[in-house]
Amino acid sequence: MPPSPDSNQSNPAWSRDELVLALNLYLLYRNRLPSVNHPEVRALSESLNLIGNVTGVSKNQHFRNPNSVYMKLSNFSRWDPSYTNTGRKSLVKGNKDEELVWLEFANNPKRLAEVVATIKANVETVYATPLALSVEEEPGFFEAEEGKVLTRVHRVRERDKKLVKRKKDEALKKHGVLQCEACGFNFSKTYGPDVEGVIDVHHTKPLHTLQPGDKTKLADLALLCANCHRVVHSRRKWLSVTEVKDRYLAAKNKA
Ligand SMILES: [Zn+2]
Ligand SMILES: [Zn+2]
C-alpha cells in the first residue's frame, strides 16, 4: 500500500507556488529521490506550510507534511523523460498543473531557482501589505506562471498610490496628455480632460526579479488603458507591453 499523500483528506490542491518549489527540489534530486526523512524534504514541508498559511491556502499548520512532499516529488517523475525513457512508469497520478509547471520550468532550472528564491523572499512581507481589492479573484485576471505570491507583489507595486501619481505627473509633464503606451488611447480626447486620471499603471519588471524592499523606478511602470492592461494579464503567461502593442498594430493594419 502506498502511503496516503496527505494526513488530512480535505487538504487543498497544490498551488502553483507549491508546485514550483517542489519541482525545484525534484530537479536537484531527479536521479535519486530523497526519502521522507531527508532534511530538504522536511525543510520544503515547512516552507509550504508557511506559504500556505500566509497566502490563505490552508490554515492547518501541518497541511503539507513530509510525506505529502515526498509523494509530490514522485509525481514529477511521470513528466520526466530521463525517468520514463528508461521504460519505468510512475505509478502515481498527479494533477494537470504539475504538467504545466513541468513544461514551463523544467528546462530552465536557473529561472526556476530564481523564482523559488523570490517567492520565499517575498511571501511574508507582501501578505502583510493591505490590498483593497482581492486581485486573485478579479475576473479575467490570470495568476502568473510564477504563482500567487509574486502575482501579488506585482499588483501591490502597480497599485502604489504615490508611485501611480508620480508616473502620471511625469507623463503629463513630458507629453501634455496621458496615453496608453500600447494602443495610444487618449482619455481626455475621448472622454474629456476631467477623466484623464483613470489610466492604469502596469509594473513591467519580470516577477523573479522583484525583491522585497526594492524601490520601484518610474521607468519600471507603463501607462496602459484598462483594455490593454487586461490583455497583458489575460493569460497565464503574461504578455509584455510590446507584445500587446504589436498585436494591436497587427490587428489594426489588417482592418
Ligand atoms: Zn490601450
Ligand atoms: Zn499589471
mmCIF file with all atom_site columns, N, CA and C in Angstrom, residues 5-8 11-15 18 41-42 44-49 52 57-58 60-69 72:
data_model
loop_
_atom_site.group_PDB
_atom_site.id
_atom_site.type_symbol
_atom_site.label_atom_id
_atom_site.label_alt_id
_atom_site.label_comp_id
_atom_site.label_asym_id
_atom_site.label_entity_id
_atom_site.label_seq_id
_atom_site.pdbx_PDB_ins_code
_atom_site.Cartn_x
_atom_site.Cartn_y
_atom_site.Cartn_z
_atom_site.occupancy
_atom_site.B_iso_or_equiv
_atom_site.pdbx_formal_charge
_atom_site.auth_seq_id
_atom_site.auth_comp_id
_atom_site.auth_asym_id
_atom_site.auth_atom_id
_atom_site.pdbx_PDB_model_num
ATOM 1  N N  . PRO A 1 5  ? -1.201 10.386 0.578  1.00 0.00 ? 5  PRO A N  1
ATOM 2  C CA . PRO A 1 5  ? -0.495 11.612 0.233  1.00 0.00 ? 5  PRO A CA 1
ATOM 3  C C  . PRO A 1 5  ? -0.590 12.693 1.316  1.00 0.00 ? 5  PRO A C  1
ATOM 4  N N  . ASP A 1 6  ? -1.695 12.798 1.960  1.00 0.00 ? 6  ASP A N  1
ATOM 5  C CA . ASP A 1 6  ? -1.845 13.851 2.950  1.00 0.00 ? 6  ASP A CA 1
ATOM 6  C C  . ASP A 1 6  ? -2.512 13.267 4.184  1.00 0.00 ? 6  ASP A C  1
ATOM 7  N N  . SER A 1 7  ? -2.131 13.798 5.331  1.00 0.00 ? 7  SER A N  1
ATOM 8  C CA . SER A 1 7  ? -2.718 13.273 6.553  1.00 0.00 ? 7  SER A CA 1
ATOM 9  C C  . SER A 1 7  ? -4.192 13.657 6.635  1.00 0.00 ? 7  SER A C  1
ATOM 10 N N  . ASN A 1 8  ? -4.513 14.772 5.980  1.00 0.00 ? 8  ASN A N  1
ATOM 11 C CA . ASN A 1 8  ? -5.880 15.257 6.060  1.00 0.00 ? 8  ASN A CA 1
ATOM 12 C C  . ASN A 1 8  ? -6.487 15.233 4.662  1.00 0.00 ? 8  ASN A C  1
ATOM 13 N N  . ASN A 1 11 ? -7.301 18.340 2.426  1.00 0.00 ? 11 ASN A N  1
ATOM 14 C CA . ASN A 1 11 ? -6.264 19.294 2.040  1.00 0.00 ? 11 ASN A CA 1
ATOM 15 C C  . ASN A 1 11 ? -6.516 19.861 0.653  1.00 0.00 ? 11 ASN A C  1
ATOM 16 N N  . PRO A 1 12 ? -6.256 21.170 0.481  1.00 0.00 ? 12 PRO A N  1
ATOM 17 C CA . PRO A 1 12 ? -6.484 21.798 -0.819 1.00 0.00 ? 12 PRO A CA 1
ATOM 18 C C  . PRO A 1 12 ? -5.480 21.306 -1.866 1.00 0.00 ? 12 PRO A C  1
ATOM 19 N N  . ALA A 1 13 ? -5.853 21.465 -3.138 1.00 0.00 ? 13 ALA A N  1
ATOM 20 C CA . ALA A 1 13 ? -4.943 21.111 -4.231 1.00 0.00 ? 13 ALA A CA 1
ATOM 21 C C  . ALA A 1 13 ? -3.681 21.970 -4.125 1.00 0.00 ? 13 ALA A C  1
ATOM 22 N N  . TRP A 1 14 ? -2.611 21.459 -4.689 1.00 0.00 ? 14 TRP A N  1
ATOM 23 C CA . TRP A 1 14 ? -1.343 22.205 -4.633 1.00 0.00 ? 14 TRP A CA 1
ATOM 24 C C  . TRP A 1 14 ? -1.441 23.477 -5.476 1.00 0.00 ? 14 TRP A C  1
ATOM 25 N N  . SER A 1 15 ? -1.010 24.590 -4.892 1.00 0.00 ? 15 SER A N  1
ATOM 26 C CA . SER A 1 15 ? -0.981 25.847 -5.634 1.00 0.00 ? 15 SER A CA 1
ATOM 27 C C  . SER A 1 15 ? 0.255  25.855 -6.524 1.00 0.00 ? 15 SER A C  1
ATOM 28 N N  . GLU A 1 18 ? 3.491  26.211 -4.687 1.00 0.00 ? 18 GLU A N  1
ATOM 29 C CA . GLU A 1 18 ? 3.944  24.970 -4.069 1.00 0.00 ? 18 GLU A CA 1
ATOM 30 C C  . GLU A 1 18 ? 4.558  24.035 -5.091 1.00 0.00 ? 18 GLU A C  1
ATOM 31 N N  . VAL A 1 41 ? 13.506 17.535 2.350  1.00 0.00 ? 41 VAL A N  1
ATOM 32 C CA . VAL A 1 41 ? 12.078 17.237 2.249  1.00 0.00 ? 41 VAL A CA 1
ATOM 33 C C  . VAL A 1 41 ? 11.358 17.877 3.440  1.00 0.00 ? 41 VAL A C  1
ATOM 34 N N  . ARG A 1 42 ? 11.965 17.748 4.598  1.00 0.00 ? 42 ARG A N  1
ATOM 35 C CA . ARG A 1 42 ? 11.375 18.366 5.795  1.00 0.00 ? 42 ARG A CA 1
ATOM 36 C C  . ARG A 1 42 ? 11.363 19.896 5.678  1.00 0.00 ? 42 ARG A C  1
ATOM 37 N N  . LEU A 1 44 ? 11.283 21.638 2.947  1.00 0.00 ? 44 LEU A N  1
ATOM 38 C CA . LEU A 1 44 ? 10.269 22.064 1.976  1.00 0.00 ? 44 LEU A CA 1
ATOM 39 C C  . LEU A 1 44 ? 8.880  21.984 2.600  1.00 0.00 ? 44 LEU A C  1
ATOM 40 N N  . SER A 1 45 ? 8.624  20.934 3.358  1.00 0.00 ? 45 SER A N  1
ATOM 41 C CA . SER A 1 45 ? 7.338  20.816 4.044  1.00 0.00 ? 45 SER A CA 1
ATOM 42 C C  . SER A 1 45 ? 7.092  22.049 4.919  1.00 0.00 ? 45 SER A C  1
ATOM 43 N N  . GLU A 1 46 ? 8.121  22.469 5.635  1.00 0.00 ? 46 GLU A N  1
ATOM 44 C CA . GLU A 1 46 ? 7.963  23.665 6.486  1.00 0.00 ? 46 GLU A CA 1
ATOM 45 C C  . GLU A 1 46 ? 7.707  24.919 5.667  1.00 0.00 ? 46 GLU A C  1
ATOM 46 N N  . SER A 1 47 ? 8.460  25.090 4.569  1.00 0.00 ? 47 SER A N  1
ATOM 47 C CA . SER A 1 47 ? 8.236  26.260 3.698  1.00 0.00 ? 47 SER A CA 1
ATOM 48 C C  . SER A 1 47 ? 6.813  26.271 3.175  1.00 0.00 ? 47 SER A C  1
ATOM 49 N N  . LEU A 1 48 ? 6.334  25.104 2.732  1.00 0.00 ? 48 LEU A N  1
ATOM 50 C CA . LEU A 1 48 ? 4.989  25.037 2.145  1.00 0.00 ? 48 LEU A CA 1
ATOM 51 C C  . LEU A 1 48 ? 3.922  25.348 3.190  1.00 0.00 ? 48 LEU A C  1
ATOM 52 N N  . ASN A 1 49 ? 4.137  24.873 4.405  1.00 0.00 ? 49 ASN A N  1
ATOM 53 C CA . ASN A 1 49 ? 3.174  25.182 5.466  1.00 0.00 ? 49 ASN A CA 1
ATOM 54 C C  . ASN A 1 49 ? 3.130  26.681 5.741  1.00 0.00 ? 49 ASN A C  1
ATOM 55 N N  . GLY A 1 52 ? 1.449  28.378 2.681  1.00 0.00 ? 52 GLY A N  1
ATOM 56 C CA . GLY A 1 52 ? 0.020  28.057 2.702  1.00 0.00 ? 52 GLY A CA 1
ATOM 57 C C  . GLY A 1 52 ? -0.726 28.856 3.754  1.00 0.00 ? 52 GLY A C  1
ATOM 58 N N  . VAL A 1 57 ? -4.019 29.490 1.674  1.00 0.00 ? 57 VAL A N  1
ATOM 59 C CA . VAL A 1 57 ? -4.339 28.200 1.048  1.00 0.00 ? 57 VAL A CA 1
ATOM 60 C C  . VAL A 1 57 ? -4.833 27.214 2.115  1.00 0.00 ? 57 VAL A C  1
ATOM 61 N N  . SER A 1 58 ? -4.157 27.211 3.260  1.00 0.00 ? 58 SER A N  1
ATOM 62 C CA . SER A 1 58 ? -4.643 26.395 4.379  1.00 0.00 ? 58 SER A CA 1
ATOM 63 C C  . SER A 1 58 ? -4.162 26.982 5.690  1.00 0.00 ? 58 SER A C  1
ATOM 64 N N  . ASN A 1 60 ? -4.188 25.112 8.376  1.00 0.00 ? 60 ASN A N  1
ATOM 65 C CA . ASN A 1 60 ? -3.637 23.980 9.120  1.00 0.00 ? 60 ASN A CA 1
ATOM 66 C C  . ASN A 1 60 ? -2.099 24.090 9.119  1.00 0.00 ? 60 ASN A C  1
ATOM 67 N N  . GLN A 1 61 ? -1.505 24.089 10.282 1.00 0.00 ? 61 GLN A N  1
ATOM 68 C CA . GLN A 1 61 ? -0.054 24.297 10.401 1.00 0.00 ? 61 GLN A CA 1
ATOM 69 C C  . GLN A 1 61 ? 0.758  23.193 9.707  1.00 0.00 ? 61 GLN A C  1
ATOM 70 N N  . HIS A 1 62 ? 0.141  22.040 9.508  1.00 0.00 ? 62 HIS A N  1
ATOM 71 C CA . HIS A 1 62 ? 0.918  20.902 9.006  1.00 0.00 ? 62 HIS A CA 1
ATOM 72 C C  . HIS A 1 62 ? 0.287  20.312 7.756  1.00 0.00 ? 62 HIS A C  1
ATOM 73 N N  . PHE A 1 63 ? -0.340 21.155 6.934  1.00 0.00 ? 63 PHE A N  1
ATOM 74 C CA . PHE A 1 63 ? -1.121 20.563 5.837  1.00 0.00 ? 63 PHE A CA 1
ATOM 75 C C  . PHE A 1 63 ? -0.274 19.916 4.754  1.00 0.00 ? 63 PHE A C  1
ATOM 76 N N  . ARG A 1 64 ? 0.980  20.327 4.624  1.00 0.00 ? 64 ARG A N  1
ATOM 77 C CA . ARG A 1 64 ? 1.885  19.614 3.713  1.00 0.00 ? 64 ARG A CA 1
ATOM 78 C C  . ARG A 1 64 ? 2.956  18.943 4.558  1.00 0.00 ? 64 ARG A C  1
ATOM 79 N N  . ASN A 1 65 ? 2.696  17.740 4.978  1.00 0.00 ? 65 ASN A N  1
ATOM 80 C CA . ASN A 1 65 ? 3.693  17.055 5.795  1.00 0.00 ? 65 ASN A CA 1
ATOM 81 C C  . ASN A 1 65 ? 4.775  16.455 4.884  1.00 0.00 ? 65 ASN A C  1
ATOM 82 N N  . PRO A 1 66 ? 5.914  16.007 5.461  1.00 0.00 ? 66 PRO A N  1
ATOM 83 C CA . PRO A 1 66 ? 6.991  15.462 4.633  1.00 0.00 ? 66 PRO A CA 1
ATOM 84 C C  . PRO A 1 66 ? 6.512  14.334 3.716  1.00 0.00 ? 66 PRO A C  1
ATOM 85 N N  . ASN A 1 67 ? 5.533  13.587 4.179  1.00 0.00 ? 67 ASN A N  1
ATOM 86 C CA . ASN A 1 67 ? 5.014  12.506 3.354  1.00 0.00 ? 67 ASN A CA 1
ATOM 87 C C  . ASN A 1 67 ? 4.344  13.031 2.073  1.00 0.00 ? 67 ASN A C  1
ATOM 88 N N  . SER A 1 68 ? 3.550  14.078 2.212  1.00 0.00 ? 68 SER A N  1
ATOM 89 C CA . SER A 1 68 ? 2.882  14.608 1.018  1.00 0.00 ? 68 SER A CA 1
ATOM 90 C C  . SER A 1 68 ? 3.902  15.260 0.083  1.00 0.00 ? 68 SER A C  1
ATOM 91 N N  . VAL A 1 69 ? 4.958  15.841 0.662  1.00 0.00 ? 69 VAL A N  1
ATOM 92 C CA . VAL A 1 69 ? 6.023  16.409 -0.178 1.00 0.00 ? 69 VAL A CA 1
ATOM 93 C C  . VAL A 1 69 ? 6.710  15.290 -0.961 1.00 0.00 ? 69 VAL A C  1
ATOM 94 N N  . LYS A 1 72 ? 4.621  14.175 -3.808 1.00 0.00 ? 72 LYS A N  1
ATOM 95 C CA . LYS A 1 72 ? 4.595  15.134 -4.918 1.00 0.00 ? 72 LYS A CA 1
ATOM 96 C C  . LYS A 1 72 ? 5.874  15.017 -5.735 1.00 0.00 ? 72 LYS A C  1
#
